[in-house]
Amino acid sequence: MRAARLIKMVLLLQSRPSMTAGELARELEVSERTITRDAQALSEAGIPVYADRGRTGGYRLVGGYRTRLTGLARGEAEALFLSGVPGALREMGLDDVSSAARLKVSAALLPSLRDASDTAAQRFHLDAPGWYQEPETPELLPVVAEAVWGDQLLCARYRRKDAEVERELAPYGLVLKAGVWYLCARAEETFRVYRIDRFATAEPLKKRFSRDESFDLPGFWEERAAEFTRSLLRTETVVRLSPDGARQLPYVVDRAAAYEAIEAAGPADAEGRLTVTLPVESEEVAYSQLLGLGAEVEILEPATLRSRFARTAEAMRALYE
């Protein structure tokens, strides 16, 4: 424990011109008295740590000293590629290795480049969850992530509708979509997608699996996500759209379905309106989505949905009269 702290202290001093005892104490989560003792231990071990006294003083390395402890371990190197998503790293339990990796890289850079991490952080930030929702980290996510990184088979119980099923999974990859974590895994020679918050239990096994090198996680996810979206569009509605309504349609319903429906529509009528056959999830969903277009859309079919829009329009007219 202390050895790791001393190494991190050296790397911190190597990456910056100097640091006060308070700054080091905050970074290393110890007291300033511990920093004083650690600095003395480093000096006795032959590492040239020098303390400047006074209000502007602090600890620094002298004589151009540079440690050789900057080689990245596999876990640190893998985590470094995810350093743009600190929240995701923290939820997977990888924030420590990511921090160590960034520190090692910073220590290895030329002095003129050591602010690169700060300037990058001020120019790009990824906020994955959608608006108006508080994402919850699945309790079993760190366990599942550990199995993914270690290529370990996973014994899991998964909640499906009103029952639980037990599966032995080969966990290939994790996906964070709009604040929800998914596991892409092979089960019984078939690749499937599981919501991690639906795992009742998950236990890594000692046995490892041989990874199919042809498996492409981004490509697999894109294909399955498209299939899932299409599977939701189980019914159709026929609508007439004004030019403004046609422009707004992709922003209120599934974008791909909207563009395909508009592309397949015939020519506009004398009023410039397009008659479009639009795949939708259900009449209820279509009502909530298309209502926002107001008078820019006219529902033609089904008759039940058209009647509901007519009743809503009449109620709104009465309200504003």
XYZ file of C-alpha atoms in Angstrom:
321
model
C 0.000 0.000 0.000
C 2.713 2.486 0.997
C 4.946 1.402 -1.894
C 2.166 2.164 -4.395
C 1.624 5.559 -2.750
C 5.343 6.405 -2.948
C 5.432 5.491 -6.632
C 2.383 7.652 -7.306
C 3.981 10.527 -5.392
C 7.103 10.338 -7.570
C 4.967 10.290 -10.720
C 2.981 13.294 -9.529
C 6.151 15.295 -8.851
C 7.597 14.214 -12.192
C 4.516 15.449 -14.056
C 4.475 18.939 -12.447
C 7.110 21.551 -11.598
C 6.260 21.390 -7.886
C 3.418 20.522 -5.518
C 2.627 21.674 -2.008
C 2.150 19.209 0.829
C -1.559 20.017 0.806
C -1.891 19.270 -2.916
C -0.057 15.977 -2.542
C -2.140 15.068 0.503
C -5.368 15.636 -1.445
C -4.159 13.660 -4.463
C -2.955 10.737 -2.350
C -5.763 10.955 0.228
C -3.421 11.088 3.239
C -2.415 13.711 5.807
C 0.271 16.342 5.218
C 2.304 14.708 7.992
C 2.263 11.464 5.987
C 3.492 13.392 2.934
C 6.427 14.708 4.988
C 7.352 11.187 6.085
C 6.978 9.831 2.540
C 9.198 12.576 1.123
C 11.863 11.721 3.682
C 11.581 8.012 2.790
C 12.005 8.788 -0.907
C 15.039 10.961 -0.201
C 16.624 8.188 1.877
C 15.988 5.774 -1.009
C 18.050 7.998 -3.337
C 15.224 9.826 -5.118
C 16.084 13.565 -5.138
C 12.956 15.041 -3.569
C 13.583 18.643 -2.493
C 11.334 20.786 -0.277
C 11.151 24.556 -0.817
C 10.020 26.353 2.321
C 7.795 29.405 2.513
C 4.331 30.368 1.280
C 5.167 29.573 -2.341
C 7.213 26.490 -1.495
C 6.529 22.874 -2.148
C 8.033 19.558 -3.117
C 9.841 18.984 -6.401
C 12.318 16.642 -8.058
C 15.756 18.101 -8.749
C 18.485 17.349 -11.215
C 16.138 16.386 -14.057
C 15.312 13.135 -12.282
C 12.983 10.834 -14.234
C 11.627 7.519 -13.071
C 11.446 4.489 -15.314
C 8.128 3.443 -13.773
C 6.083 4.747 -16.693
C 5.396 1.510 -18.581
C 1.661 0.935 -19.014
C 0.163 -2.327 -17.764
C -2.454 -4.032 -19.962
C -5.376 -2.971 -17.765
C -4.151 0.619 -17.647
C -3.644 0.756 -21.412
C -7.136 -0.620 -22.052
C -8.661 1.827 -19.578
C -6.783 4.725 -21.176
C -8.802 4.285 -24.375
C -11.929 4.918 -22.294
C -10.564 7.947 -20.471
C -13.119 10.197 -22.193
C -15.927 8.524 -20.239
C -14.920 8.849 -16.560
C -18.432 8.077 -15.345
C -18.479 4.771 -17.219
C -15.026 3.871 -15.888
C -16.137 4.588 -12.345
C -19.256 2.440 -12.709
C -17.195 -0.480 -14.063
C -14.695 -0.174 -11.228
C -11.854 0.949 -13.513
C -11.312 4.495 -12.276
C -8.151 3.578 -10.330
C -6.330 1.997 -13.274
C -7.460 4.825 -15.542
C -6.083 7.402 -13.115
C -2.779 5.541 -12.895
C -2.537 5.290 -16.679
C -3.159 9.011 -17.208
C -0.616 9.844 -14.523
C 2.043 7.648 -16.160
C 1.423 9.204 -19.547
C 1.588 12.693 -18.043
C 4.878 11.871 -16.321
C 6.368 10.634 -19.590
C 5.451 13.746 -21.590
C 7.679 16.698 -22.256
C 7.080 19.610 -19.847
C 5.488 21.667 -22.608
C 2.848 18.964 -23.173
C 1.907 18.155 -19.605
C -1.223 20.277 -19.690
C -2.596 18.166 -22.571
C -4.995 16.256 -20.331
C -6.405 19.486 -18.881
C -6.844 21.197 -22.233
C -8.529 18.090 -23.685
C -10.894 17.835 -20.712
C -11.952 21.454 -21.242
C -12.767 20.790 -24.908
C -14.643 17.471 -24.810
C -17.031 15.862 -22.339
C -19.336 12.898 -22.870
C -22.632 12.866 -20.962
C -24.169 9.523 -21.895
C -27.557 9.444 -20.087
C -30.617 11.015 -21.678
C -32.402 14.071 -20.329
C -35.027 13.880 -17.587
C -33.746 10.654 -16.044
C -31.481 9.750 -13.185
C -29.350 6.767 -14.288
C -28.752 4.021 -11.747
C -25.601 1.928 -11.834
C -26.505 -1.795 -11.871
C -25.213 -3.418 -8.709
C -23.622 -6.297 -10.630
C -21.903 -4.139 -13.268
C -18.377 -4.307 -11.718
C -18.640 -8.113 -11.499
C -19.769 -8.392 -15.123
C -17.090 -5.925 -16.262
C -14.398 -7.957 -14.506
C -15.535 -11.074 -16.387
C -15.511 -9.146 -19.696
C -11.943 -7.869 -19.207
C -10.709 -11.281 -18.025
C -12.474 -13.371 -20.714
C -14.059 -15.372 -17.897
C -17.233 -17.414 -18.326
C -20.107 -15.973 -16.351
C -22.853 -17.912 -14.567
C -25.854 -15.597 -14.418
C -29.537 -15.643 -13.532
C -31.514 -13.289 -15.770
C -35.002 -11.921 -15.124
C -37.183 -12.425 -18.201
C -40.837 -11.382 -17.888
C -42.161 -13.270 -14.843
C -39.424 -15.893 -14.634
C -35.694 -16.203 -14.062
C -33.450 -18.234 -16.349
C -29.909 -19.371 -15.630
C -27.314 -19.108 -18.359
C -23.602 -19.718 -18.734
C -22.406 -16.747 -20.755
C -19.222 -15.860 -22.592
C -19.230 -12.073 -21.957
C -17.761 -10.346 -25.019
C -18.446 -6.668 -24.468
C -20.295 -3.909 -22.627
C -22.420 -1.175 -24.201
C -23.668 1.987 -22.470
C -26.733 3.261 -24.322
C -28.586 6.354 -23.050
C -27.597 5.602 -19.459
C -28.479 1.882 -19.653
C -25.787 -0.821 -19.512
C -25.991 -3.866 -21.797
C -23.888 -7.022 -22.063
C -23.207 -8.594 -25.444
C -22.521 -12.258 -24.767
C -22.409 -15.661 -26.417
C -24.853 -18.218 -25.011
C -25.278 -21.678 -26.540
C -23.280 -20.583 -29.622
C -25.561 -17.596 -30.214
C -24.695 -13.951 -29.567
C -27.338 -12.108 -27.551
C -27.855 -8.811 -25.712
C -28.735 -8.616 -21.999
C -29.699 -5.626 -19.863
C -27.372 -5.768 -16.878
C -29.946 -4.321 -14.489
C -32.019 -7.464 -15.118
C -29.354 -9.807 -13.787
C -30.458 -11.305 -10.463
C -27.050 -12.928 -9.909
C -23.743 -13.001 -11.784
C -20.703 -15.033 -10.804
C -17.462 -15.223 -12.827
C -16.240 -18.784 -13.235
C -12.615 -19.855 -13.045
C -12.846 -21.171 -16.592
C -11.913 -18.776 -19.402
C -13.408 -18.784 -22.900
C -11.691 -18.473 -26.269
C -12.756 -15.234 -27.892
C -13.951 -15.299 -31.513
C -11.551 -12.806 -33.086
C -14.005 -12.068 -35.911
C -16.565 -10.666 -33.454
C -17.016 -6.913 -33.996
C -18.715 -5.303 -30.985
C -19.683 -1.946 -32.631
C -20.987 -3.707 -35.738
C -22.891 -6.307 -33.716
C -24.501 -3.640 -31.533
C -25.490 -1.479 -34.507
C -27.142 -4.465 -36.201
C -28.994 -5.608 -33.087
C -30.096 -2.064 -32.216
C -31.570 -1.657 -35.710
C -33.329 -5.037 -35.411
C -34.720 -4.059 -32.016
C -36.048 -0.750 -33.322
C -37.706 -2.456 -36.285
C -39.251 -5.091 -34.012
C -41.009 -2.343 -32.035
C -42.757 -0.933 -35.109
C -45.587 -3.473 -35.168
C -48.375 -1.413 -36.752
C -48.898 1.337 -39.315
C -50.660 4.660 -39.572
C -51.419 6.638 -42.734
C -50.986 10.410 -42.418
C -51.014 13.550 -44.566
C -48.108 15.866 -43.859
C -47.608 19.530 -44.701
C -44.111 20.484 -45.898
C -43.283 21.587 -42.321
C -44.753 18.371 -40.954
C -42.576 16.293 -43.292
C -39.479 18.179 -42.135
C -40.379 17.697 -38.453
C -41.454 14.042 -38.676
C -37.948 12.507 -38.224
C -37.602 14.411 -34.935
C -40.777 13.012 -33.335
C -40.792 9.364 -34.488
C -38.112 6.804 -35.318
C -35.798 8.686 -37.662
C -34.983 5.833 -40.046
C -38.652 4.827 -40.329
C -39.651 8.449 -41.018
C -37.103 8.924 -43.802
C -38.033 5.589 -45.410
C -41.748 6.427 -45.273
C -41.242 9.876 -46.809
C -38.982 8.412 -49.496
C -41.645 5.824 -50.393
C -44.475 8.378 -50.533
C -45.953 9.474 -53.829
C -45.971 13.053 -55.116
C -47.476 15.824 -53.004
C -51.112 16.798 -53.565
C -52.370 20.195 -54.692
C -51.908 21.581 -51.154
C -48.320 20.378 -51.053
C -49.124 17.607 -48.553
C -47.620 14.122 -48.651
C -49.603 10.976 -47.879
C -47.276 8.723 -45.890
C -47.622 5.190 -44.521
C -45.654 5.284 -41.299
C -44.605 2.259 -39.168
C -45.276 2.918 -35.471
C -44.998 0.974 -32.233
C -48.692 1.253 -31.358
C -51.646 3.614 -31.678
C -50.926 4.925 -28.170
C -47.307 5.734 -29.033
C -48.290 7.211 -32.402
C -50.815 9.473 -30.642
C -48.229 10.827 -28.184
C -45.599 11.310 -30.904
C -47.680 12.812 -33.698
C -49.795 15.069 -31.493
C -46.839 17.433 -31.226
C -47.053 18.171 -34.961
C -50.439 19.848 -34.466
C -52.097 20.968 -37.686
C -49.049 19.930 -39.731
C -50.311 16.328 -39.704
C -53.709 14.784 -40.515
C -54.385 11.205 -39.429
C -56.116 9.197 -42.179
C -55.852 5.645 -40.804
C -56.611 3.856 -38.574
C -60.060 5.315 -37.948
C -59.762 4.882 -34.175
C -56.620 7.049 -34.088
C -58.207 9.653 -36.382
C -61.227 9.842 -34.051
C -58.967 10.303 -31.032
C -57.145 13.208 -32.711
C -60.535 14.748 -33.628
C -61.721 14.515 -30.007
C -58.484 16.077 -28.763
C -58.735 18.894 -31.309
C -62.344 19.593 -30.266
C -61.430 19.600 -26.577
C -58.595 22.027 -27.220
C -60.850 24.292 -29.307
C -63.409 24.356 -26.474
C -60.711 25.043 -23.912
C -59.271 28.033 -25.768
C -62.673 29.448 -26.765
